[in-house]
Coordinates of C-alpha atoms and ligand atoms in Angstrom, one line a residue:
M1 CA -54.0 62.9 -53.5
H2 CA -57.4 63.3 -55.2
H3 CA -60.7 63.5 -53.4
A4 CA -62.3 60.1 -54.2
G5 CA -65.6 60.9 -52.7
S6 CA -67.7 63.3 -50.6
L7 CA -67.1 64.4 -47.1
V8 CA -69.9 64.4 -44.5
I9 CA -69.7 65.9 -41.1
R10 CA -72.1 64.3 -38.6
S11 CA -72.5 63.7 -34.9
E12 CA -71.1 60.5 -33.5
T13 CA -73.6 57.7 -33.0
A14 CA -73.7 56.0 -29.6
G15 CA -72.2 52.5 -29.8
T16 CA -69.0 50.7 -30.3
E17 CA -68.8 51.1 -34.1
D18 CA -68.3 54.9 -34.0
Y19 CA -66.5 54.8 -30.7
L20 CA -63.8 52.4 -32.0
A21 CA -63.4 54.3 -35.2
I22 CA -63.0 57.6 -33.3
H23 CA -60.5 56.0 -30.9
S24 CA -58.3 54.8 -33.8
V25 CA -58.5 58.1 -35.7
N26 CA -57.1 59.9 -32.6
R27 CA -54.6 57.1 -31.9
E28 CA -53.2 57.4 -35.4
A29 CA -53.3 61.1 -35.8
F30 CA -51.5 61.7 -32.5
G31 CA -49.2 58.7 -32.7
R32 CA -50.0 57.8 -29.1
P33 CA -53.1 56.6 -27.1
D34 CA -53.5 59.6 -24.8
E35 CA -56.0 61.7 -26.8
A36 CA -58.0 58.6 -27.8
N37 CA -58.3 57.7 -24.2
L38 CA -59.2 61.2 -23.3
V39 CA -62.2 61.0 -25.7
D40 CA -63.4 57.9 -24.0
S41 CA -62.9 59.4 -20.6
L42 CA -64.8 62.6 -21.5
R43 CA -67.7 60.4 -22.7
T44 CA -67.7 58.5 -19.4
E45 CA -67.6 61.7 -17.4
G46 CA -70.7 62.9 -19.3
V47 CA -69.3 66.3 -20.3
V48 CA -69.3 66.0 -24.1
L49 CA -71.2 68.8 -25.8
A50 CA -70.5 67.7 -29.3
S51 CA -68.5 64.9 -30.9
L52 CA -68.4 65.1 -34.6
V53 CA -66.9 62.8 -37.2
A54 CA -65.8 63.5 -40.8
E55 CA -66.8 60.6 -42.9
L56 CA -65.4 60.1 -46.4
E57 CA -67.5 58.3 -48.9
D58 CA -65.6 56.4 -51.5
C59 CA -67.2 56.4 -54.9
D60 CA -65.5 53.3 -56.2
E61 CA -66.0 51.1 -53.2
L62 CA -69.3 52.5 -52.0
E63 CA -67.8 52.5 -48.5
K64 CA -67.8 55.1 -45.8
S65 CA -65.0 55.6 -43.4
I66 CA -64.3 58.0 -40.6
V67 CA -61.2 60.0 -41.3
G68 CA -61.5 62.9 -38.8
H69 CA -63.0 63.7 -35.4
I70 CA -63.5 66.7 -33.2
L71 CA -64.8 66.9 -29.6
F72 CA -66.2 69.8 -27.6
S73 CA -66.7 69.5 -23.8
R74 CA -68.1 71.6 -21.0
M75 CA -65.6 73.7 -19.1
Y76 CA -66.0 76.7 -16.8
I77 CA -64.4 80.0 -16.2
E78 CA -64.4 80.6 -12.4
T79 CA -64.6 84.3 -11.7
A80 CA -64.6 85.7 -8.2
T81 CA -68.3 85.4 -7.9
N82 CA -69.5 83.1 -10.6
S83 CA -68.9 80.0 -12.7
V84 CA -69.3 80.9 -16.4
P85 CA -69.9 78.0 -18.8
A86 CA -67.6 77.7 -21.8
V87 CA -66.7 75.1 -24.4
A88 CA -63.4 73.3 -24.6
L89 CA -62.2 72.3 -28.1
A90 CA -60.1 69.1 -27.7
P91 CA -59.0 66.9 -29.2
I92 CA -59.2 67.3 -33.0
A93 CA -57.7 64.7 -35.2
V94 CA -57.5 63.8 -38.9
L95 CA -55.9 60.6 -40.2
P96 CA -52.3 61.4 -41.4
K97 CA -53.0 60.5 -45.1
H98 CA -56.1 62.8 -45.1
Q99 CA -54.4 65.9 -43.5
R100 CA -54.0 69.2 -45.3
Q101 CA -57.1 68.7 -47.4
G102 CA -59.3 71.1 -45.3
I103 CA -61.0 68.3 -43.3
G104 CA -59.8 69.7 -39.9
G105 CA -61.1 73.1 -40.9
E106 CA -64.5 71.7 -41.8
L107 CA -64.8 70.0 -38.5
I108 CA -63.8 73.2 -36.6
R109 CA -66.2 75.5 -38.5
H110 CA -69.1 73.1 -38.4
G111 CA -68.6 72.4 -34.7
L112 CA -68.3 76.0 -33.7
N113 CA -71.5 76.8 -35.7
V114 CA -73.5 74.0 -34.0
L115 CA -72.4 75.3 -30.6
K116 CA -73.2 78.9 -31.5
L117 CA -76.7 77.9 -32.7
R118 CA -77.2 76.1 -29.3
G119 CA -76.5 79.4 -27.5
E120 CA -72.9 78.6 -26.3
Q121 CA -71.0 81.8 -25.8
I122 CA -67.3 81.1 -25.4
A123 CA -65.0 78.5 -26.9
I124 CA -61.5 77.8 -25.7
V125 CA -58.6 75.9 -27.3
L126 CA -55.1 75.0 -26.5
G127 CA -53.3 74.6 -29.8
H128 CA -51.1 75.9 -32.6
P129 CA -51.0 79.7 -32.7
D130 CA -50.8 79.7 -36.5
Y131 CA -53.8 77.4 -37.0
Y132 CA -56.7 78.5 -34.8
P133 CA -56.8 82.3 -35.4
R134 CA -58.2 81.6 -38.9
F135 CA -61.4 80.3 -37.2
G136 CA -61.7 83.3 -35.0
F137 CA -59.7 82.2 -31.9
S138 CA -57.3 84.7 -30.4
S139 CA -54.8 84.6 -27.6
A140 CA -55.4 88.2 -26.8
K141 CA -59.1 87.3 -26.1
A142 CA -57.8 84.8 -23.6
E143 CA -55.4 87.1 -21.8
S144 CA -57.7 87.7 -18.8
L145 CA -58.2 83.9 -18.3
E146 CA -55.8 82.1 -15.9
S147 CA -54.6 78.8 -17.3
P148 CA -51.6 76.5 -16.8
F149 CA -50.7 76.9 -20.5
P150 CA -48.3 79.1 -22.6
P151 CA -50.2 82.3 -23.4
K152 CA -49.5 82.1 -27.1
S153 CA -51.1 78.7 -27.5
F154 CA -54.1 79.4 -25.2
M155 CA -56.9 81.0 -27.3
A156 CA -60.5 82.0 -26.9
F157 CA -63.3 82.7 -29.3
E158 CA -66.5 84.6 -28.6
L159 CA -69.3 82.7 -30.2
D160 CA -71.4 85.5 -28.8
P161 CA -69.5 88.7 -29.6
G162 CA -68.6 90.5 -26.4
A163 CA -69.0 87.4 -24.2
L164 CA -65.5 87.8 -22.8
D165 CA -65.8 91.5 -22.1
G166 CA -64.9 92.2 -18.5
L167 CA -64.7 88.5 -17.7
C168 CA -61.7 87.5 -15.7
G169 CA -61.1 84.2 -14.0
K170 CA -59.5 80.8 -13.9
V171 CA -60.3 78.0 -16.3
R172 CA -61.6 74.7 -15.0
Y173 CA -61.4 71.8 -17.5
P174 CA -63.3 68.5 -17.1
A175 CA -61.5 66.1 -14.7
A176 CA -60.6 63.8 -17.7
F177 CA -58.0 66.3 -18.8
G178 CA -56.1 65.6 -15.5
L179 CA -55.3 69.3 -14.9
G180 CA -56.5 69.4 -11.3
R181 CA -58.9 72.0 -9.9
Ligands
COA201 C1 -54.3 69.5 -36.7 C2 -55.1 68.7 -37.6 C3 -56.4 68.2 -37.0 C4 -55.5 69.6 -38.8 O1 -56.3 68.8 -39.7 P1 -56.2 69.1 -41.3 O2 -57.3 68.4 -41.9 O3 -54.8 68.7 -41.7 O4 -56.3 70.7 -41.4 P2 -56.7 71.6 -42.6 O5 -56.4 70.8 -43.9 O6 -58.0 72.1 -42.4 O7 -55.7 72.7 -42.4 C5 -54.4 72.6 -42.8 C6 -53.6 73.5 -41.9 O8 -53.4 73.0 -40.7 C7 -52.1 73.3 -40.3 N1 -51.5 72.0 -40.0 C8 -52.0 70.8 -40.4 N2 -51.2 69.8 -40.0 C9 -50.2 70.4 -39.3 C10 -49.1 69.9 -38.6 N3 -48.8 68.6 -38.5 N4 -48.3 70.8 -38.0 C11 -48.5 72.2 -38.0 N5 -49.6 72.7 -38.7 C12 -50.4 71.8 -39.3 C13 -51.4 74.0 -41.3 O9 -51.4 75.4 -40.9 C14 -52.2 73.8 -42.5 O10 -52.3 74.9 -43.3 P3 -51.5 75.0 -44.7 O11 -52.0 73.7 -45.4 O12 -52.0 76.3 -45.2 O13 -50.1 75.0 -44.3 C15 -54.4 67.4 -38.2 O14 -53.2 67.9 -38.7 C16 -54.0 66.4 -37.1 O15 -54.8 65.5 -36.8 N6 -52.8 66.5 -36.5 C17 -52.4 65.6 -35.5 C18 -53.2 65.8 -34.2 C19 -53.1 67.2 -33.6 O16 -52.0 67.7 -33.5 N7 -54.2 67.8 -33.3 C20 -54.3 69.1 -32.8 C21 -54.0 69.3 -31.4 S1 -55.5 69.0 -30.4

């Protein structure tokens, strides 16, 4: 498939137009409503740090459409004495017919950079062990973090190098993830 137009990554705009488009991108990419509903719940919970869309502009039709989405939310690492803020990357979705064109990668790189510039220190993802390391995530970095997930798929990235040094604790996700406390 050729790239008919240009790709723009931007923050979601408050309101039904973007919210509905984002909902359907997630619904289609995952083939089920769970992640689309998770996005809506995270907004309601008020824990969204960044929600970015990838918009493709079609040269022929002069139309823009949202083909990808990524969301980052506030989570914490609970140490023995402290609650350390971190960023959860989830979900990320690209419409099936636009996958494997680098759009997911653009969303991840752009998002991580925005968060780093804002002073966020730690990002965490549960995902494919072959995909996320290329963006800097590592399961070794997440080894001292207690989570309910398989260690290979549970990865961390230091937006601020060294941020995870000596840090050990249990991860606490937003309630919308339904993981308990
Ligand atoms: C995961 C996803 C967001 C990647 O978006 P993308 O735009 O296709 O990603 P990119 O083009 O930047 O990168 C492509 C790489 O992603 C990986 N990848 C993409 N789709 C994949 C799939 N269905 N299964 C396994 N790996 C996949 C591959 O490693 C691929 O690299 P390659 O082309 O060198 O083999 C997209 O495939 C998607 O929406 N999948 C369904 C939803 C999902 O599983 N989301 C992730 C869990 S939160």
